[in-house]
């Protein structure tokens, strides 16, 4: 199955965890509102690291999405792994296995994020067991 829509995201910078400041990692909280086939909100955290090479960086994030997907109520967890290699981006956002609850129990899938005309759009290819 496939879900399409947009989302709004608020990123809030957070201080480094005590004792790891020297690692120079970026840390942010995520607060999203999904619109379209996925009517939901999510909360999560992101860690990022830049490099000395312009255009190269990486991030990981995890967020719990709660709401309705094509009318089915429940929640699930998304895990992000993003890289930028000298300006060339790659991103994979995957449902954490066995994280689905309620009518979304057994959900599996991948979410693709695009920026179109200044807004975030998603395509979510998923299946329910």
PDB file of N, CA and C in Angstrom, residues 22-128:
ATOM      1  N   UNK A  22      32.857  16.851  23.669  1.00  0.00           N
ATOM      2  CA  UNK A  22      34.028  16.857  22.784  1.00  0.00           C
ATOM      3  C   UNK A  22      33.755  16.155  21.452  1.00  0.00           C
ATOM      4  N   UNK A  23      32.722  15.335  21.374  1.00  0.00           N
ATOM      5  CA  UNK A  23      32.401  14.644  20.126  1.00  0.00           C
ATOM      6  C   UNK A  23      31.841  15.598  19.075  1.00  0.00           C
ATOM      7  N   UNK A  24      31.401  16.796  19.495  1.00  0.00           N
ATOM      8  CA  UNK A  24      30.857  17.821  18.595  1.00  0.00           C
ATOM      9  C   UNK A  24      29.704  17.285  17.737  1.00  0.00           C
ATOM     10  N   UNK A  25      28.783  16.583  18.378  1.00  0.00           N
ATOM     11  CA  UNK A  25      27.588  16.089  17.700  1.00  0.00           C
ATOM     12  C   UNK A  25      26.462  17.092  17.875  1.00  0.00           C
ATOM     13  N   UNK A  26      25.651  17.239  16.842  1.00  0.00           N
ATOM     14  CA  UNK A  26      24.453  18.038  16.960  1.00  0.00           C
ATOM     15  C   UNK A  26      23.322  17.168  17.483  1.00  0.00           C
ATOM     16  N   UNK A  27      22.467  17.745  18.311  1.00  0.00           N
ATOM     17  CA  UNK A  27      21.337  16.986  18.880  1.00  0.00           C
ATOM     18  C   UNK A  27      20.102  17.871  18.807  1.00  0.00           C
ATOM     19  N   UNK A  28      19.003  17.301  18.294  1.00  0.00           N
ATOM     20  CA  UNK A  28      17.752  18.056  18.173  1.00  0.00           C
ATOM     21  C   UNK A  28      16.564  17.180  18.509  1.00  0.00           C
ATOM     22  N   UNK A  29      15.503  17.829  18.976  1.00  0.00           N
ATOM     23  CA  UNK A  29      14.227  17.126  19.107  1.00  0.00           C
ATOM     24  C   UNK A  29      13.401  17.430  17.861  1.00  0.00           C
ATOM     25  N   UNK A  30      12.544  16.471  17.509  1.00  0.00           N
ATOM     26  CA  UNK A  30      11.658  16.568  16.348  1.00  0.00           C
ATOM     27  C   UNK A  30      10.222  16.596  16.831  1.00  0.00           C
ATOM     28  N   UNK A  31       9.421  17.434  16.212  1.00  0.00           N
ATOM     29  CA  UNK A  31       7.984  17.501  16.486  1.00  0.00           C
ATOM     30  C   UNK A  31       7.317  17.678  15.125  1.00  0.00           C
ATOM     31  N   UNK A  32       6.627  16.633  14.639  1.00  0.00           N
ATOM     32  CA  UNK A  32       6.050  16.660  13.286  1.00  0.00           C
ATOM     33  C   UNK A  32       4.540  16.519  13.331  1.00  0.00           C
ATOM     34  N   UNK A  33       3.924  17.095  12.303  1.00  0.00           N
ATOM     35  CA  UNK A  33       2.501  16.916  12.030  1.00  0.00           C
ATOM     36  C   UNK A  33       2.390  16.425  10.589  1.00  0.00           C
ATOM     37  N   UNK A  34       1.821  15.227  10.421  1.00  0.00           N
ATOM     38  CA  UNK A  34       1.635  14.646   9.092  1.00  0.00           C
ATOM     39  C   UNK A  34       0.222  14.935   8.594  1.00  0.00           C
ATOM     40  N   UNK A  35       0.123  15.212   7.286  1.00  0.00           N
ATOM     41  CA  UNK A  35      -1.154  15.494   6.638  1.00  0.00           C
ATOM     42  C   UNK A  35      -1.272  14.587   5.417  1.00  0.00           C
ATOM     43  N   UNK A  36      -2.499  14.335   4.997  1.00  0.00           N
ATOM     44  CA  UNK A  36      -2.714  13.482   3.828  1.00  0.00           C
ATOM     45  C   UNK A  36      -3.214  12.117   4.268  1.00  0.00           C
ATOM     46  N   UNK A  37      -2.704  11.064   3.635  1.00  0.00           N
ATOM     47  CA  UNK A  37      -3.135   9.703   3.969  1.00  0.00           C
ATOM     48  C   UNK A  37      -2.721   9.297   5.381  1.00  0.00           C
ATOM     49  N   UNK A  38      -1.659   9.914   5.892  1.00  0.00           N
ATOM     50  CA  UNK A  38      -1.213   9.709   7.268  1.00  0.00           C
ATOM     51  C   UNK A  38      -1.578  10.964   8.054  1.00  0.00           C
ATOM     52  N   UNK A  39      -2.599  10.843   8.901  1.00  0.00           N
ATOM     53  CA  UNK A  39      -3.024  11.945   9.775  1.00  0.00           C
ATOM     54  C   UNK A  39      -2.456  11.630  11.158  1.00  0.00           C
ATOM     55  N   UNK A  40      -1.309  12.232  11.473  1.00  0.00           N
ATOM     56  CA  UNK A  40      -0.594  11.811  12.678  1.00  0.00           C
ATOM     57  C   UNK A  40       0.344  12.903  13.158  1.00  0.00           C
ATOM     58  N   UNK A  41       0.858  12.688  14.359  1.00  0.00           N
ATOM     59  CA  UNK A  41       1.925  13.520  14.903  1.00  0.00           C
ATOM     60  C   UNK A  41       3.062  12.596  15.303  1.00  0.00           C
ATOM     61  N   UNK A  42       4.251  13.152  15.436  1.00  0.00           N
ATOM     62  CA  UNK A  42       5.380  12.351  15.902  1.00  0.00           C
ATOM     63  C   UNK A  42       6.304  13.197  16.756  1.00  0.00           C
ATOM     64  N   UNK A  43       6.990  12.526  17.652  1.00  0.00           N
ATOM     65  CA  UNK A  43       8.023  13.125  18.486  1.00  0.00           C
ATOM     66  C   UNK A  43       9.257  12.257  18.372  1.00  0.00           C
ATOM     67  N   UNK A  44      10.431  12.884  18.321  1.00  0.00           N
ATOM     68  CA  UNK A  44      11.644  12.093  18.204  1.00  0.00           C
ATOM     69  C   UNK A  44      12.883  12.896  18.507  1.00  0.00           C
ATOM     70  N   UNK A  45      14.034  12.249  18.273  1.00  0.00           N
ATOM     71  CA  UNK A  45      15.344  12.874  18.482  1.00  0.00           C
ATOM     72  C   UNK A  45      16.250  12.573  17.315  1.00  0.00           C
ATOM     73  N   UNK A  46      17.153  13.519  17.054  1.00  0.00           N
ATOM     74  CA  UNK A  46      18.104  13.397  15.958  1.00  0.00           C
ATOM     75  C   UNK A  46      19.504  13.707  16.468  1.00  0.00           C
ATOM     76  N   UNK A  47      20.477  12.939  15.989  1.00  0.00           N
ATOM     77  CA  UNK A  47      21.896  13.216  16.219  1.00  0.00           C
ATOM     78  C   UNK A  47      22.541  13.443  14.868  1.00  0.00           C
ATOM     79  N   UNK A  48      23.446  14.424  14.786  1.00  0.00           N
ATOM     80  CA  UNK A  48      24.110  14.703  13.511  1.00  0.00           C
ATOM     81  C   UNK A  48      25.582  14.999  13.740  1.00  0.00           C
ATOM     82  N   UNK A  49      26.353  14.834  12.653  1.00  0.00           N
ATOM     83  CA  UNK A  49      27.777  15.146  12.688  1.00  0.00           C
ATOM     84  C   UNK A  49      28.182  15.706  11.339  1.00  0.00           C
ATOM     85  N   UNK A  50      28.903  16.806  11.369  1.00  0.00           N
ATOM     86  CA  UNK A  50      29.475  17.364  10.160  1.00  0.00           C
ATOM     87  C   UNK A  50      30.925  16.917  10.030  1.00  0.00           C
ATOM     88  N   UNK A  51      31.545  17.297   8.931  1.00  0.00           N
ATOM     89  CA  UNK A  51      32.951  16.954   8.713  1.00  0.00           C
ATOM     90  C   UNK A  51      33.702  18.208   8.292  1.00  0.00           C
ATOM     91  N   UNK A  52      35.002  18.081   8.114  1.00  0.00           N
ATOM     92  CA  UNK A  52      35.831  19.181   7.626  1.00  0.00           C
ATOM     93  C   UNK A  52      35.596  19.412   6.135  1.00  0.00           C
ATOM     94  N   UNK A  53      35.025  18.436   5.434  1.00  0.00           N
ATOM     95  CA  UNK A  53      34.785  18.532   3.993  1.00  0.00           C
ATOM     96  C   UNK A  53      33.420  19.176   3.755  1.00  0.00           C
ATOM     97  N   UNK A  54      33.387  20.294   3.050  1.00  0.00           N
ATOM     98  CA  UNK A  54      32.094  20.936   2.782  1.00  0.00           C
ATOM     99  C   UNK A  54      31.139  19.978   2.063  1.00  0.00           C
ATOM    100  N   UNK A  55      29.884  19.979   2.523  1.00  0.00           N
ATOM    101  CA  UNK A  55      28.872  19.141   1.888  1.00  0.00           C
ATOM    102  C   UNK A  55      28.842  17.705   2.351  1.00  0.00           C
ATOM    103  N   UNK A  56      29.635  17.358   3.361  1.00  0.00           N
ATOM    104  CA  UNK A  56      29.617  15.992   3.886  1.00  0.00           C
ATOM    105  C   UNK A  56      29.168  16.003   5.345  1.00  0.00           C
ATOM    106  N   UNK A  57      28.199  15.145   5.666  1.00  0.00           N
ATOM    107  CA  UNK A  57      27.637  15.077   7.018  1.00  0.00           C
ATOM    108  C   UNK A  57      26.807  13.804   7.128  1.00  0.00           C
ATOM    109  N   UNK A  58      26.340  13.538   8.339  1.00  0.00           N
ATOM    110  CA  UNK A  58      25.464  12.393   8.552  1.00  0.00           C
ATOM    111  C   UNK A  58      24.518  12.656   9.699  1.00  0.00           C
ATOM    112  N   UNK A  59      23.375  11.943   9.679  1.00  0.00           N
ATOM    113  CA  UNK A  59      22.454  12.035  10.805  1.00  0.00           C
ATOM    114  C   UNK A  59      21.707  10.726  10.977  1.00  0.00           C
ATOM    115  N   UNK A  60      21.306  10.499  12.202  1.00  0.00           N
ATOM    116  CA  UNK A  60      20.400   9.404  12.541  1.00  0.00           C
ATOM    117  C   UNK A  60      19.287  10.015  13.377  1.00  0.00           C
ATOM    118  N   UNK A  61      18.102   9.441  13.262  1.00  0.00           N
ATOM    119  CA  UNK A  61      16.975   9.933  14.055  1.00  0.00           C
ATOM    120  C   UNK A  61      16.015   8.787  14.287  1.00  0.00           C
ATOM    121  N   UNK A  62      15.220   8.938  15.330  1.00  0.00           N
ATOM    122  CA  UNK A  62      14.167   7.973  15.621  1.00  0.00           C
ATOM    123  C   UNK A  62      12.965   8.767  16.114  1.00  0.00           C
ATOM    124  N   UNK A  63      11.780   8.383  15.642  1.00  0.00           N
ATOM    125  CA  UNK A  63      10.559   9.101  16.017  1.00  0.00           C
ATOM    126  C   UNK A  63       9.401   8.127  16.139  1.00  0.00           C
ATOM    127  N   UNK A  64       8.524   8.385  17.108  1.00  0.00           N
ATOM    128  CA  UNK A  64       7.301   7.601  17.268  1.00  0.00           C
ATOM    129  C   UNK A  64       6.153   8.372  16.646  1.00  0.00           C
ATOM    130  N   UNK A  65       5.497   7.747  15.663  1.00  0.00           N
ATOM    131  CA  UNK A  65       4.383   8.339  14.924  1.00  0.00           C
ATOM    132  C   UNK A  65       3.083   7.783  15.503  1.00  0.00           C
ATOM    133  N   UNK A  66       2.159   8.674  15.861  1.00  0.00           N
ATOM    134  CA  UNK A  66       0.873   8.256  16.448  1.00  0.00           C
ATOM    135  C   UNK A  66      -0.267   8.938  15.703  1.00  0.00           C
ATOM    136  N   UNK A  67      -1.255   8.138  15.272  1.00  0.00           N
ATOM    137  CA  UNK A  67      -2.404   8.708  14.574  1.00  0.00           C
ATOM    138  C   UNK A  67      -3.110   7.677  13.730  1.00  0.00           C
ATOM    139  N   UNK A  68      -3.519   8.100  12.522  1.00  0.00           N
ATOM    140  CA  UNK A  68      -4.291   7.228  11.631  1.00  0.00           C
ATOM    141  C   UNK A  68      -3.624   7.181  10.255  1.00  0.00           C
ATOM    142  N   UNK A  69      -3.445   5.965   9.749  1.00  0.00           N
ATOM    143  CA  UNK A  69      -2.893   5.717   8.428  1.00  0.00           C
ATOM    144  C   UNK A  69      -3.989   5.075   7.589  1.00  0.00           C
ATOM    145  N   UNK A  70      -4.460   5.790   6.581  1.00  0.00           N
ATOM    146  CA  UNK A  70      -5.612   5.322   5.798  1.00  0.00           C
ATOM    147  C   UNK A  70      -6.742   4.884   6.718  1.00  0.00           C
ATOM    148  N   UNK A  71      -6.976   5.660   7.778  1.00  0.00           N
ATOM    149  CA  UNK A  71      -8.083   5.407   8.700  1.00  0.00           C
ATOM    150  C   UNK A  71      -7.812   4.392   9.791  1.00  0.00           C
ATOM    151  N   UNK A  72      -6.665   3.721   9.773  1.00  0.00           N
ATOM    152  CA  UNK A  72      -6.318   2.739  10.813  1.00  0.00           C
ATOM    153  C   UNK A  72      -5.556   3.449  11.925  1.00  0.00           C
ATOM    154  N   UNK A  73      -6.031   3.311  13.158  1.00  0.00           N
ATOM    155  CA  UNK A  73      -5.443   3.994  14.318  1.00  0.00           C
ATOM    156  C   UNK A  73      -4.312   3.175  14.935  1.00  0.00           C
ATOM    157  N   UNK A  74      -3.282   3.873  15.395  1.00  0.00           N
ATOM    158  CA  UNK A  74      -2.189   3.203  16.093  1.00  0.00           C
ATOM    159  C   UNK A  74      -0.936   4.046  16.061  1.00  0.00           C
ATOM    160  N   UNK A  75       0.180   3.395  16.320  1.00  0.00           N
ATOM    161  CA  UNK A  75       1.469   4.079  16.285  1.00  0.00           C
ATOM    162  C   UNK A  75       2.528   3.129  15.749  1.00  0.00           C
ATOM    163  N   UNK A  76       3.670   3.705  15.368  1.00  0.00           N
ATOM    164  CA  UNK A  76       4.833   2.932  14.923  1.00  0.00           C
ATOM    165  C   UNK A  76       6.048   3.838  15.029  1.00  0.00           C
ATOM    166  N   UNK A  77       7.223   3.240  14.942  1.00  0.00           N
ATOM    167  CA  UNK A  77       8.473   3.982  15.076  1.00  0.00           C
ATOM    168  C   UNK A  77       9.189   4.001  13.727  1.00  0.00           C
ATOM    169  N   UNK A  78       9.678   5.199  13.346  1.00  0.00           N
ATOM    170  CA  UNK A  78      10.493   5.362  12.147  1.00  0.00           C
ATOM    171  C   UNK A  78      11.941   5.616  12.546  1.00  0.00           C
ATOM    172  N   UNK A  79      12.874   4.979  11.822  1.00  0.00           N
ATOM    173  CA  UNK A  79      14.300   5.177  12.039  1.00  0.00           C
ATOM    174  C   UNK A  79      14.897   5.783  10.771  1.00  0.00           C
ATOM    175  N   UNK A  80      15.643   6.888  10.926  1.00  0.00           N
ATOM    176  CA  UNK A  80      16.266   7.591   9.808  1.00  0.00           C
ATOM    177  C   UNK A  80      17.767   7.335   9.801  1.00  0.00           C
ATOM    178  N   UNK A  81      18.331   7.201   8.607  1.00  0.00           N
ATOM    179  CA  UNK A  81      19.783   7.159   8.428  1.00  0.00           C
ATOM    180  C   UNK A  81      20.087   7.999   7.198  1.00  0.00           C
ATOM    181  N   UNK A  82      20.695   9.165   7.408  1.00  0.00           N
ATOM    182  CA  UNK A  82      20.943  10.084   6.314  1.00  0.00           C
ATOM    183  C   UNK A  82      22.405  10.429   6.169  1.00  0.00           C
ATOM    184  N   UNK A  83      22.849  10.515   4.923  1.00  0.00           N
ATOM    185  CA  UNK A  83      24.232  10.895   4.621  1.00  0.00           C
ATOM    186  C   UNK A  83      24.235  11.962   3.546  1.00  0.00           C
ATOM    187  N   UNK A  84      25.240  12.817   3.610  1.00  0.00           N
ATOM    188  CA  UNK A  84      25.519  13.766   2.549  1.00  0.00           C
ATOM    189  C   UNK A  84      26.997  13.592   2.244  1.00  0.00           C
ATOM    190  N   UNK A  85      27.293  13.145   1.024  1.00  0.00           N
ATOM    191  CA  UNK A  85      28.688  12.928   0.644  1.00  0.00           C
ATOM    192  C   UNK A  85      29.068  13.928  -0.435  1.00  0.00           C
ATOM    193  N   UNK A  86      29.772  14.977   0.007  1.00  0.00           N
ATOM    194  CA  UNK A  86      30.205  16.048  -0.892  1.00  0.00           C
ATOM    195  C   UNK A  86      29.041  16.595  -1.720  1.00  0.00           C
ATOM    196  N   UNK A  87      27.915  16.770  -1.017  1.00  0.00           N
ATOM    197  CA  UNK A  87      26.734  17.354  -1.645  1.00  0.00           C
ATOM    198  C   UNK A  87      25.730  16.361  -2.196  1.00  0.00           C
ATOM    199  N   UNK A  88      26.090  15.091  -2.277  1.00  0.00           N
ATOM    200  CA  UNK A  88      25.173  14.065  -2.796  1.00  0.00           C
ATOM    201  C   UNK A  88      24.433  13.418  -1.619  1.00  0.00           C
ATOM    202  N   UNK A  89      23.112  13.640  -1.524  1.00  0.00           N
ATOM    203  CA  UNK A  89      22.367  13.113  -0.374  1.00  0.00           C
ATOM    204  C   UNK A  89      21.893  11.677  -0.565  1.00  0.00           C
ATOM    205  N   UNK A  90      21.790  10.968   0.540  1.00  0.00           N
ATOM    206  CA  UNK A  90      21.103   9.672   0.574  1.00  0.00           C
ATOM    207  C   UNK A  90      20.378   9.594   1.912  1.00  0.00           C
ATOM    208  N   UNK A  91      19.182   9.025   1.894  1.00  0.00           N
ATOM    209  CA  UNK A  91      18.376   8.944   3.105  1.00  0.00           C
ATOM    210  C   UNK A  91      17.533   7.686   3.056  1.00  0.00           C
ATOM    211  N   UNK A  92      17.497   6.970   4.163  1.00  0.00           N
ATOM    212  CA  UNK A  92      16.620   5.819   4.306  1.00  0.00           C
ATOM    213  C   UNK A  92      15.840   5.989   5.603  1.00  0.00           C
ATOM    214  N   UNK A  93      14.508   5.915   5.497  1.00  0.00           N
ATOM    215  CA  UNK A  93      13.622   6.018   6.659  1.00  0.00           C
ATOM    216  C   UNK A  93      12.778   4.756   6.668  1.00  0.00           C
ATOM    217  N   UNK A  94      12.950   3.936   7.702  1.00  0.00           N
ATOM    218  CA  UNK A  94      12.362   2.602   7.754  1.00  0.00           C
ATOM    219  C   UNK A  94      11.541   2.415   9.024  1.00  0.00           C
ATOM    220  N   UNK A  95      10.454   1.676   8.922  1.00  0.00           N
ATOM    221  CA  UNK A  95       9.668   1.311  10.109  1.00  0.00           C
ATOM    222  C   UNK A  95      10.473   0.306  10.933  1.00  0.00           C
ATOM    223  N   UNK A  96      10.600   0.565  12.224  1.00  0.00           N
ATOM    224  CA  UNK A  96      11.277  -0.373  13.133  1.00  0.00           C
ATOM    225  C   UNK A  96      10.404  -1.629  13.253  1.00  0.00           C
ATOM    226  N   UNK A  97      10.974  -2.804  13.000  1.00  0.00           N
ATOM    227  CA  UNK A  97      10.183  -4.036  13.069  1.00  0.00           C
ATOM    228  C   UNK A  97       9.468  -4.194  14.416  1.00  0.00           C
ATOM    229  N   UNK A  98       8.226  -4.649  14.348  1.00  0.00           N
ATOM    230  CA  UNK A  98       7.394  -4.951  15.526  1.00  0.00           C
ATOM    231  C   UNK A  98       7.089  -3.732  16.390  1.00  0.00           C
ATOM    232  N   UNK A  99       7.205  -2.512  15.820  1.00  0.00           N
ATOM    233  CA  UNK A  99       6.903  -1.309  16.597  1.00  0.00           C
ATOM    234  C   UNK A  99       5.445  -0.876  16.462  1.00  0.00           C
ATOM    235  N   UNK A 100       4.695  -1.457  15.545  1.00  0.00           N
ATOM    236  CA  UNK A 100       3.315  -1.050  15.322  1.00  0.00           C
ATOM    237  C   UNK A 100       2.395  -1.428  16.469  1.00  0.00           C
ATOM    238  N   UNK A 101       1.437  -0.529  16.772  1.00  0.00           N
ATOM    239  CA  UNK A 101       0.447  -0.799  17.823  1.00  0.00           C
ATOM    240  C   UNK A 101      -0.955  -0.602  17.259  1.00  0.00           C
ATOM    241  N   UNK A 102      -1.957  -1.072  18.007  1.00  0.00           N
ATOM    242  CA  UNK A 102      -3.348  -0.897  17.604  1.00  0.00           C
ATOM    243  C   UNK A 102      -3.603  -1.514  16.245  1.00  0.00           C
ATOM    244  N   UNK A 103      -4.332  -0.788  15.394  1.00  0.00           N
ATOM    245  CA  UNK A 103      -4.642  -1.290  14.056  1.00  0.00           C
ATOM    246  C   UNK A 103      -3.442  -1.252  13.112  1.00  0.00           C
ATOM    247  N   UNK A 104      -2.307  -0.741  13.590  1.00  0.00           N
ATOM    248  CA  UNK A 104      -1.083  -0.704  12.785  1.00  0.00           C
ATOM    249  C   UNK A 104      -0.069  -1.761  13.241  1.00  0.00           C
ATOM    250  N   UNK A 105      -0.503  -2.692  14.084  1.00  0.00           N
ATOM    251  CA  UNK A 105       0.373  -3.794  14.502  1.00  0.00           C
ATOM    252  C   UNK A 105       0.807  -4.568  13.263  1.00  0.00           C
ATOM    253  N   UNK A 106       2.072  -4.922  13.203  1.00  0.00           N
ATOM    254  CA  UNK A 106       2.607  -5.684  12.078  1.00  0.00           C
ATOM    255  C   UNK A 106       3.024  -4.831  10.891  1.00  0.00           C
ATOM    256  N   UNK A 107       2.982  -3.508  11.024  1.00  0.00           N
ATOM    257  CA  UNK A 107       3.345  -2.638   9.908  1.00  0.00           C
ATOM    258  C   UNK A 107       4.829  -2.764   9.569  1.00  0.00           C
ATOM    259  N   UNK A 108       5.104  -2.713   8.275  1.00  0.00           N
ATOM    260  CA  UNK A 108       6.464  -2.706   7.738  1.00  0.00           C
ATOM    261  C   UNK A 108       6.479  -1.671   6.627  1.00  0.00           C
ATOM    262  N   UNK A 109       7.622  -1.058   6.374  1.00  0.00           N
ATOM    263  CA  UNK A 109       7.664  -0.145   5.246  1.00  0.00           C
ATOM    264  C   UNK A 109       8.801   0.845   5.279  1.00  0.00           C
ATOM    265  N   UNK A 110       8.831   1.666   4.213  1.00  0.00           N
ATOM    266  CA  UNK A 110       9.824   2.721   4.061  1.00  0.00           C
ATOM    267  C   UNK A 110       9.133   4.005   3.644  1.00  0.00           C
ATOM    268  N   UNK A 111       9.635   5.105   4.175  1.00  0.00           N
ATOM    269  CA  UNK A 111       9.091   6.425   3.894  1.00  0.00           C
ATOM    270  C   UNK A 111      10.142   7.235   3.132  1.00  0.00           C
ATOM    271  N   UNK A 112       9.731   7.838   2.027  1.00  0.00           N
ATOM    272  CA  UNK A 112      10.615   8.689   1.237  1.00  0.00           C
ATOM    273  C   UNK A 112      10.194  10.132   1.464  1.00  0.00           C
ATOM    274  N   UNK A 113      11.175  10.993   1.763  1.00  0.00           N
ATOM    275  CA  UNK A 113      10.932  12.417   2.001  1.00  0.00           C
ATOM    276  C   UNK A 113      11.481  13.220   0.834  1.00  0.00           C
ATOM    277  N   UNK A 114      10.684  14.172   0.360  1.00  0.00           N
ATOM    278  CA  UNK A 114      11.103  15.091  -0.695  1.00  0.00           C
ATOM    279  C   UNK A 114      10.798  16.521  -0.274  1.00  0.00           C
ATOM    280  N   UNK A 115      11.607  17.442  -0.742  1.00  0.00           N
ATOM    281  CA  UNK A 115      11.316  18.872  -0.578  1.00  0.00           C
ATOM    282  C   UNK A 115      10.798  19.369  -1.909  1.00  0.00           C
ATOM    283  N   UNK A 116       9.561  19.851  -1.929  1.00  0.00           N
ATOM    284  CA  UNK A 116       8.946  20.377  -3.146  1.00  0.00           C
ATOM    285  C   UNK A 116       8.422  21.771  -2.860  1.00  0.00           C
ATOM    286  N   UNK A 117       8.951  22.766  -3.574  1.00  0.00           N
ATOM    287  CA  UNK A 117       8.514  24.154  -3.451  1.00  0.00           C
ATOM    288  C   UNK A 117       8.465  24.609  -1.988  1.00  0.00           C
ATOM    289  N   UNK A 118       9.516  24.255  -1.235  1.00  0.00           N
ATOM    290  CA  UNK A 118       9.640  24.707   0.143  1.00  0.00           C
ATOM    291  C   UNK A 118       8.836  23.929   1.167  1.00  0.00           C
ATOM    292  N   UNK A 119       8.207  22.828   0.773  1.00  0.00           N
ATOM    293  CA  UNK A 119       7.461  22.035   1.757  1.00  0.00           C
ATOM    294  C   UNK A 119       7.917  20.582   1.718  1.00  0.00           C
ATOM    295  N   UNK A 120       7.743  19.913   2.857  1.00  0.00           N
ATOM    296  CA  UNK A 120       8.111  18.502   2.969  1.00  0.00           C
ATOM    297  C   UNK A 120       6.964  17.632   2.468  1.00  0.00           C
ATOM    298  N   UNK A 121       7.277  16.712   1.551  1.00  0.00           N
ATOM    299  CA  UNK A 121       6.304  15.736   1.074  1.00  0.00           C
ATOM    300  C   UNK A 121       6.822  14.343   1.376  1.00  0.00           C
ATOM    301  N   UNK A 122       5.893  13.398   1.578  1.00  0.00           N
ATOM    302  CA  UNK A 122       6.292  12.018   1.838  1.00  0.00           C
ATOM    303  C   UNK A 122       5.535  11.056   0.929  1.00  0.00           C
ATOM    304  N   UNK A 123       6.189   9.950   0.639  1.00  0.00           N
ATOM    305  CA  UNK A 123       5.573   8.769   0.037  1.00  0.00           C
ATOM    306  C   UNK A 123       5.923   7.624   0.967  1.00  0.00           C
ATOM    307  N   UNK A 124       4.917   6.950   1.480  1.00  0.00           N
ATOM    308  CA  UNK A 124       5.105   5.884   2.469  1.00  0.00           C
ATOM    309  C   UNK A 124       4.598   4.582   1.860  1.00  0.00           C
ATOM    310  N   UNK A 125       5.529   3.710   1.470  1.00  0.00           N
ATOM    311  CA  UNK A 125       5.182   2.381   0.972  1.00  0.00           C
ATOM    312  C   UNK A 125       5.204   1.433   2.160  1.00  0.00           C
ATOM    313  N   UNK A 126       4.058   0.779   2.429  1.00  0.00           N
ATOM    314  CA  UNK A 126       3.968  -0.048   3.623  1.00  0.00           C
ATOM    315  C   UNK A 126       3.084  -1.271   3.395  1.00  0.00           C
ATOM    316  N   UNK A 127       3.198  -2.211   4.310  1.00  0.00           N
ATOM    317  CA  UNK A 127       2.309  -3.382   4.336  1.00  0.00           C
ATOM    318  C   UNK A 127       1.936  -3.661   5.775  1.00  0.00           C
ATOM    319  N   UNK A 128       0.798  -4.306   5.950  1.00  0.00           N
ATOM    320  CA  UNK A 128       0.324  -4.716   7.274  1.00  0.00           C
ATOM    321  C   UNK A 128       0.214  -6.222   7.289  1.00  0.00           C
TER     322      UNK A 128
END
